[in-house]
């Protein structure tokens, strides 16, 4: 962890000054958990609480990611569902992204990932309520415009869960993507293809060079955004998200402008935070209910 920059007294006063409503609606939350399993449990409990509290006839609209970060959350949500503790009958999902040109049955398509890791394990998820961009479309622009329109037809997304790339990308919005971008085609950087090549036989060339992705603006139109950041290799991205300037270089930093942003992370990812920031969030979270 880096040395302190912010005055602890200021942090303390900020805590005292903030009332519960402000904390709920206006402050970025950073929920630090000891390890990956606890981070996932916290996130699953949070999502479950939000779904259960949703009493409208209108479905609860949940945005979902792929990647290794959310796997533990999916396991816990599926466990709750199978145990009869949580229903997905009134939940509509929208995934964040999909590789262009990978068919559903390809084991690295995000369609395959989502069914394999989550949807196939739910007892009451309605297939017609699952929305994933179609990477095999012959009209990507229309596919993306229709996706935005469909999200809007549900009145927007209630809670968008996500992971983050080591370069801070949100969905497939690589560095310098506009912070107000909408769903569209994205070119992937060499860095991202190298990182993701672990799932493609360690061959970066085997990773598709393009994807369909919701935009930063699409994610930030959601009422709440819950981002999972774990492991040492995400430490720079976590620091950029929480302490950095809001910039296109780190698309994750746009979270600072969102009124319902929650980051949950493990200790390992905190290595680039200043001591004051780290202590501040541990302190303020002590008085925060779920
Ligand atoms: C991919 C996905 C992102 C995801 C990121 C991090 O690039 N498009 O949506 O957040 O990977 O994945 P992981 O959780 O495996 O580190």
GROMACS .gro file of C-alpha atoms and ligand atoms in nm:
model
  306
    1UNK     CA    1   0.000   0.000   0.000
    2UNK     CA    2   0.130   0.347  -0.080
    3UNK     CA    3   0.192   0.617   0.178
    4UNK     CA    4  -0.080   0.848   0.299
    5UNK     CA    5  -0.188   1.161   0.114
    6UNK     CA    6  -0.522   1.249   0.268
    7UNK     CA    7  -0.553   1.386   0.619
    8UNK     CA    8  -0.710   1.119   0.845
    9UNK     CA    9  -0.895   1.388   1.039
   10UNK     CA   10  -1.055   1.508   0.716
   11UNK     CA   11  -1.162   1.155   0.639
   12UNK     CA   12  -1.307   1.121   0.988
   13UNK     CA   13  -1.496   1.449   0.958
   14UNK     CA   14  -1.630   1.342   0.622
   15UNK     CA   15  -1.765   1.028   0.782
   16UNK     CA   16  -1.931   1.226   1.058
   17UNK     CA   17  -2.077   1.477   0.818
   18UNK     CA   18  -2.230   1.226   0.587
   19UNK     CA   19  -2.580   1.121   0.681
   20UNK     CA   20  -2.715   0.781   0.590
   21UNK     CA   21  -2.911   0.907   0.291
   22UNK     CA   22  -2.608   1.076   0.141
   23UNK     CA   23  -2.404   0.764   0.182
   24UNK     CA   24  -2.667   0.557   0.011
   25UNK     CA   25  -2.727   0.788  -0.279
   26UNK     CA   26  -2.422   0.996  -0.342
   27UNK     CA   27  -2.102   0.844  -0.214
   28UNK     CA   28  -1.904   0.590  -0.405
   29UNK     CA   29  -1.882   0.285  -0.180
   30UNK     CA   30  -1.573   0.070  -0.165
   31UNK     CA   31  -1.644  -0.249   0.024
   32UNK     CA   32  -1.317  -0.419   0.110
   33UNK     CA   33  -1.335  -0.788   0.186
   34UNK     CA   34  -1.062  -1.013   0.317
   35UNK     CA   35  -1.053  -1.247   0.021
   36UNK     CA   36  -1.223  -1.347  -0.304
   37UNK     CA   37  -1.482  -1.577  -0.145
   38UNK     CA   38  -1.597  -1.308   0.098
   39UNK     CA   39  -1.611  -1.050  -0.180
   40UNK     CA   40  -1.834  -1.280  -0.384
   41UNK     CA   41  -2.057  -1.358  -0.087
   42UNK     CA   42  -2.099  -0.988  -0.016
   43UNK     CA   43  -2.188  -0.913  -0.377
   44UNK     CA   44  -2.433  -1.204  -0.401
   45UNK     CA   45  -2.605  -1.098  -0.078
   46UNK     CA   46  -2.632  -0.743  -0.207
   47UNK     CA   47  -2.784  -0.848  -0.538
   48UNK     CA   48  -3.022  -1.090  -0.366
   49UNK     CA   49  -3.136  -0.817  -0.125
   50UNK     CA   50  -3.207  -0.583  -0.416
   51UNK     CA   51  -3.405  -0.846  -0.608
   52UNK     CA   52  -3.607  -0.935  -0.299
   53UNK     CA   53  -3.678  -0.570  -0.217
   54UNK     CA   54  -3.809  -0.510  -0.569
   55UNK     CA   55  -4.186  -0.519  -0.537
   56UNK     CA   56  -4.292  -0.375  -0.875
   57UNK     CA   57  -4.476  -0.576  -1.136
   58UNK     CA   58  -4.211  -0.448  -1.371
   59UNK     CA   59  -3.925  -0.700  -1.365
   60UNK     CA   60  -3.600  -0.633  -1.186
   61UNK     CA   61  -3.346  -0.558  -1.460
   62UNK     CA   62  -3.001  -0.696  -1.386
   63UNK     CA   63  -2.689  -0.627  -1.592
   64UNK     CA   64  -2.435  -0.910  -1.587
   65UNK     CA   65  -2.068  -0.963  -1.675
   66UNK     CA   66  -1.849  -1.252  -1.779
   67UNK     CA   67  -1.490  -1.313  -1.668
   68UNK     CA   68  -1.338  -1.498  -1.375
   69UNK     CA   69  -1.426  -1.229  -1.120
   70UNK     CA   70  -1.803  -1.295  -1.107
   71UNK     CA   71  -1.787  -1.676  -1.102
   72UNK     CA   72  -1.810  -1.699  -0.721
   73UNK     CA   73  -2.105  -1.458  -0.723
   74UNK     CA   74  -2.285  -1.673  -0.978
   75UNK     CA   75  -2.224  -1.985  -0.769
   76UNK     CA   76  -2.370  -1.824  -0.459
   77UNK     CA   77  -2.672  -1.675  -0.641
   78UNK     CA   78  -2.742  -2.017  -0.797
   79UNK     CA   79  -2.712  -2.183  -0.456
   80UNK     CA   80  -2.965  -1.940  -0.309
   81UNK     CA   81  -3.196  -1.999  -0.604
   82UNK     CA   82  -3.178  -2.378  -0.575
   83UNK     CA   83  -3.235  -2.356  -0.199
   84UNK     CA   84  -3.554  -2.158  -0.259
   85UNK     CA   85  -3.409  -1.844  -0.097
   86UNK     CA   86  -3.412  -1.627  -0.409
   87UNK     CA   87  -3.630  -1.629  -0.719
   88UNK     CA   88  -3.530  -1.515  -1.066
   89UNK     CA   89  -3.884  -1.548  -1.202
   90UNK     CA   90  -3.925  -1.170  -1.218
   91UNK     CA   91  -3.569  -1.087  -1.327
   92UNK     CA   92  -3.462  -0.980  -1.675
   93UNK     CA   93  -3.090  -0.987  -1.752
   94UNK     CA   94  -2.872  -0.800  -2.000
   95UNK     CA   95  -2.514  -0.909  -2.049
   96UNK     CA   96  -2.246  -0.655  -2.108
   97UNK     CA   97  -2.060  -0.788  -2.407
   98UNK     CA   98  -1.992  -1.066  -2.656
   99UNK     CA   99  -1.709  -1.149  -2.893
  100UNK     CA  100  -1.785  -1.084  -3.257
  101UNK     CA  101  -1.787  -1.396  -3.472
  102UNK     CA  102  -1.799  -1.661  -3.200
  103UNK     CA  103  -2.104  -1.888  -3.224
  104UNK     CA  104  -2.307  -1.965  -2.908
  105UNK     CA  105  -2.169  -2.317  -2.887
  106UNK     CA  106  -1.805  -2.198  -2.883
  107UNK     CA  107  -1.687  -2.260  -2.527
  108UNK     CA  108  -1.536  -1.910  -2.507
  109UNK     CA  109  -1.843  -1.725  -2.630
  110UNK     CA  110  -2.001  -1.523  -2.354
  111UNK     CA  111  -2.334  -1.686  -2.435
  112UNK     CA  112  -2.177  -2.023  -2.352
  113UNK     CA  113  -2.006  -1.885  -2.041
  114UNK     CA  114  -2.327  -1.740  -1.900
  115UNK     CA  115  -2.527  -2.059  -1.952
  116UNK     CA  116  -2.249  -2.283  -1.826
  117UNK     CA  117  -2.170  -2.075  -1.516
  118UNK     CA  118  -2.509  -1.935  -1.427
  119UNK     CA  119  -2.831  -1.968  -1.623
  120UNK     CA  120  -2.824  -2.349  -1.650
  121UNK     CA  121  -2.808  -2.367  -1.270
  122UNK     CA  122  -3.115  -2.154  -1.201
  123UNK     CA  123  -3.447  -2.327  -1.145
  124UNK     CA  124  -3.683  -2.043  -1.242
  125UNK     CA  125  -3.498  -1.813  -1.482
  126UNK     CA  126  -3.709  -1.766  -1.794
  127UNK     CA  127  -3.501  -1.812  -2.111
  128UNK     CA  128  -3.695  -1.530  -2.279
  129UNK     CA  129  -3.572  -1.294  -2.004
  130UNK     CA  130  -3.205  -1.353  -2.090
  131UNK     CA  131  -3.049  -1.094  -2.321
  132UNK     CA  132  -2.700  -1.137  -2.466
  133UNK     CA  133  -2.566  -0.950  -2.766
  134UNK     CA  134  -2.548  -1.179  -3.070
  135UNK     CA  135  -2.187  -1.196  -3.187
  136UNK     CA  136  -2.290  -1.378  -3.504
  137UNK     CA  137  -2.518  -1.101  -3.628
  138UNK     CA  138  -2.470  -0.988  -3.985
  139UNK     CA  139  -2.582  -0.637  -3.888
  140UNK     CA  140  -2.386  -0.535  -3.573
  141UNK     CA  141  -2.512  -0.174  -3.578
  142UNK     CA  142  -2.874  -0.287  -3.575
  143UNK     CA  143  -2.801  -0.552  -3.311
  144UNK     CA  144  -2.655  -0.283  -3.084
  145UNK     CA  145  -2.927  -0.026  -3.148
  146UNK     CA  146  -3.194  -0.291  -3.078
  147UNK     CA  147  -3.015  -0.385  -2.754
  148UNK     CA  148  -3.020  -0.025  -2.631
  149UNK     CA  149  -3.388   0.003  -2.728
  150UNK     CA  150  -3.472  -0.317  -2.544
  151UNK     CA  151  -3.299  -0.196  -2.227
  152UNK     CA  152  -3.496   0.128  -2.254
  153UNK     CA  153  -3.821  -0.064  -2.307
  154UNK     CA  154  -3.779  -0.211  -1.956
  155UNK     CA  155  -3.722   0.133  -1.810
  156UNK     CA  156  -3.342   0.089  -1.785
  157UNK     CA  157  -3.120  -0.133  -1.576
  158UNK     CA  158  -3.169  -0.145  -1.199
  159UNK     CA  159  -2.832  -0.291  -1.109
  160UNK     CA  160  -2.536  -0.351  -1.336
  161UNK     CA  161  -2.277  -0.589  -1.196
  162UNK     CA  162  -1.939  -0.590  -1.365
  163UNK     CA  163  -1.576  -0.682  -1.350
  164UNK     CA  164  -1.293  -0.472  -1.477
  165UNK     CA  165  -0.992  -0.529  -1.703
  166UNK     CA  166  -0.636  -0.479  -1.579
  167UNK     CA  167  -0.633  -0.161  -1.789
  168UNK     CA  168  -0.957  -0.051  -1.623
  169UNK     CA  169  -1.186  -0.140  -1.911
  170UNK     CA  170  -1.552  -0.173  -1.830
  171UNK     CA  171  -1.725  -0.436  -2.047
  172UNK     CA  172  -1.514  -0.402  -2.364
  173UNK     CA  173  -1.474  -0.025  -2.341
  174UNK     CA  174  -1.099  -0.005  -2.375
  175UNK     CA  175  -0.890   0.298  -2.271
  176UNK     CA  176  -0.999   0.616  -2.450
  177UNK     CA  177  -1.346   0.491  -2.524
  178UNK     CA  178  -1.586   0.781  -2.477
  179UNK     CA  179  -1.725   0.800  -2.126
  180UNK     CA  180  -2.070   0.853  -2.277
  181UNK     CA  181  -2.048   0.573  -2.537
  182UNK     CA  182  -2.346   0.352  -2.619
  183UNK     CA  183  -2.367  -0.013  -2.721
  184UNK     CA  184  -2.155  -0.078  -3.030
  185UNK     CA  185  -1.867  -0.260  -3.194
  186UNK     CA  186  -1.534  -0.238  -3.011
  187UNK     CA  187  -1.181  -0.313  -3.127
  188UNK     CA  188  -0.983  -0.499  -2.862
  189UNK     CA  189  -0.634  -0.390  -2.768
  190UNK     CA  190  -0.338  -0.624  -2.797
  191UNK     CA  191  -0.309  -0.610  -2.417
  192UNK     CA  192  -0.663  -0.734  -2.370
  193UNK     CA  193  -0.617  -1.009  -2.628
  194UNK     CA  194  -0.300  -1.120  -2.450
  195UNK     CA  195  -0.474  -1.123  -2.111
  196UNK     CA  196  -0.774  -1.313  -2.250
  197UNK     CA  197  -0.556  -1.556  -2.446
  198UNK     CA  198  -0.530  -1.769  -2.129
  199UNK     CA  199  -0.874  -1.895  -2.230
  200UNK     CA  200  -0.780  -1.942  -2.595
  201UNK     CA  201  -0.487  -2.183  -2.567
  202UNK     CA  202  -0.249  -1.895  -2.479
  203UNK     CA  203  -0.269  -1.770  -2.838
  204UNK     CA  204  -0.357  -1.397  -2.856
  205UNK     CA  205  -0.431  -1.437  -3.227
  206UNK     CA  206  -0.706  -1.684  -3.141
  207UNK     CA  207  -0.886  -1.416  -2.938
  208UNK     CA  208  -1.136  -1.232  -3.157
  209UNK     CA  209  -1.016  -0.881  -3.238
  210UNK     CA  210  -1.360  -0.726  -3.206
  211UNK     CA  211  -1.657  -0.749  -2.974
  212UNK     CA  212  -2.000  -0.604  -2.923
  213UNK     CA  213  -2.024  -0.416  -2.596
  214UNK     CA  214  -2.258  -0.195  -2.403
  215UNK     CA  215  -2.113   0.155  -2.375
  216UNK     CA  216  -1.976   0.330  -2.070
  217UNK     CA  217  -2.285   0.550  -2.098
  218UNK     CA  218  -2.511   0.244  -2.107
  219UNK     CA  219  -2.359   0.111  -1.786
  220UNK     CA  220  -2.374   0.449  -1.617
  221UNK     CA  221  -2.741   0.497  -1.700
  222UNK     CA  222  -2.811   0.210  -1.462
  223UNK     CA  223  -2.952   0.302  -1.123
  224UNK     CA  224  -2.670   0.117  -0.949
  225UNK     CA  225  -2.337  -0.016  -1.069
  226UNK     CA  226  -2.163  -0.288  -0.868
  227UNK     CA  227  -1.806  -0.359  -0.975
  228UNK     CA  228  -1.595  -0.653  -0.853
  229UNK     CA  229  -1.221  -0.591  -0.837
  230UNK     CA  230  -0.997  -0.866  -0.706
  231UNK     CA  231  -0.639  -0.990  -0.719
  232UNK     CA  232  -0.306  -0.808  -0.727
  233UNK     CA  233  -0.315  -0.757  -1.101
  234UNK     CA  234  -0.617  -0.524  -1.060
  235UNK     CA  235  -0.451  -0.302  -0.799
  236UNK     CA  236  -0.366  -0.022  -1.043
  237UNK     CA  237  -0.715  -0.035  -1.188
  238UNK     CA  238  -0.872  -0.013  -0.842
  239UNK     CA  239  -0.658   0.289  -0.752
  240UNK     CA  240  -0.744   0.455  -1.084
  241UNK     CA  241  -1.114   0.388  -1.026
  242UNK     CA  242  -1.122   0.528  -0.674
  243UNK     CA  243  -0.842   0.784  -0.651
  244UNK     CA  244  -0.749   0.874  -1.008
  245UNK     CA  245  -0.869   1.161  -1.222
  246UNK     CA  246  -1.186   1.092  -1.419
  247UNK     CA  247  -1.042   1.023  -1.760
  248UNK     CA  248  -1.097   0.830  -2.078
  249UNK     CA  249  -0.767   0.654  -2.019
  250UNK     CA  250  -0.924   0.458  -1.735
  251UNK     CA  251  -1.286   0.414  -1.838
  252UNK     CA  252  -1.355   0.271  -1.491
  253UNK     CA  253  -1.283   0.614  -1.340
  254UNK     CA  254  -1.620   0.737  -1.472
  255UNK     CA  255  -1.768   0.552  -1.174
  256UNK     CA  256  -1.677   0.856  -0.968
  257UNK     CA  257  -1.954   1.047  -1.149
  258UNK     CA  258  -2.220   0.787  -1.078
  259UNK     CA  259  -2.458   0.831  -0.785
  260UNK     CA  260  -2.497   0.462  -0.713
  261UNK     CA  261  -2.151   0.317  -0.761
  262UNK     CA  262  -2.032   0.034  -0.540
  263UNK     CA  263  -1.697  -0.135  -0.571
  264UNK     CA  264  -1.636  -0.452  -0.383
  265UNK     CA  265  -1.281  -0.577  -0.375
  266UNK     CA  266  -1.047  -0.811  -0.195
  267UNK     CA  267  -0.744  -0.714   0.012
  268UNK     CA  268  -0.510  -0.822  -0.266
  269UNK     CA  269  -0.646  -0.555  -0.500
  270UNK     CA  270  -0.588  -0.275  -0.245
  271UNK     CA  271  -0.210  -0.264  -0.287
  272UNK     CA  272  -0.202   0.065  -0.480
  273UNK     CA  273  -0.450   0.255  -0.262
  274UNK     CA  274  -0.314   0.514  -0.024
  275UNK     CA  275  -0.335   0.414   0.341
  276UNK     CA  276  -0.585   0.693   0.408
  277UNK     CA  277  -0.818   0.588   0.132
  278UNK     CA  278  -0.802   0.229   0.248
  279UNK     CA  279  -0.875   0.325   0.610
  280UNK     CA  280  -1.146   0.569   0.508
  281UNK     CA  281  -1.351   0.306   0.330
  282UNK     CA  282  -1.305   0.048   0.605
  283UNK     CA  283  -1.422   0.308   0.853
  284UNK     CA  284  -1.727   0.437   0.667
  285UNK     CA  285  -1.841   0.087   0.576
  286UNK     CA  286  -1.856  -0.004   0.943
  287UNK     CA  287  -2.164   0.212   0.979
  288UNK     CA  288  -2.319   0.119   0.647
  289UNK     CA  289  -2.596  -0.133   0.629
  290UNK     CA  290  -2.609  -0.364   0.331
  291LIG     C1  291  -1.304  -0.924  -2.031
  291LIG     C2  292  -1.449  -0.881  -2.030
  291LIG     C3  293  -1.476  -0.781  -1.922
  291LIG     C4  294  -1.422  -0.832  -1.790
  291LIG     C5  295  -1.274  -0.847  -1.801
  291LIG     C6  296  -1.208  -0.892  -1.673
  291LIG     O1  297  -1.223  -0.844  -2.106
  291LIG     N1  298  -1.492  -0.827  -2.153
  291LIG     O2  299  -1.615  -0.760  -1.915
  291LIG     O3  300  -1.456  -0.742  -1.687
  291LIG     O4  301  -1.249  -0.942  -1.901
  291LIG     O5  302  -1.218  -1.030  -1.659
  291LIG     P1  303  -1.171  -1.111  -1.533
  291LIG     O6  304  -1.282  -1.100  -1.434
  291LIG     O7  305  -1.155  -1.251  -1.585
  291LIG     O8  306  -1.045  -1.053  -1.486
   0.00000   0.00000   0.00000
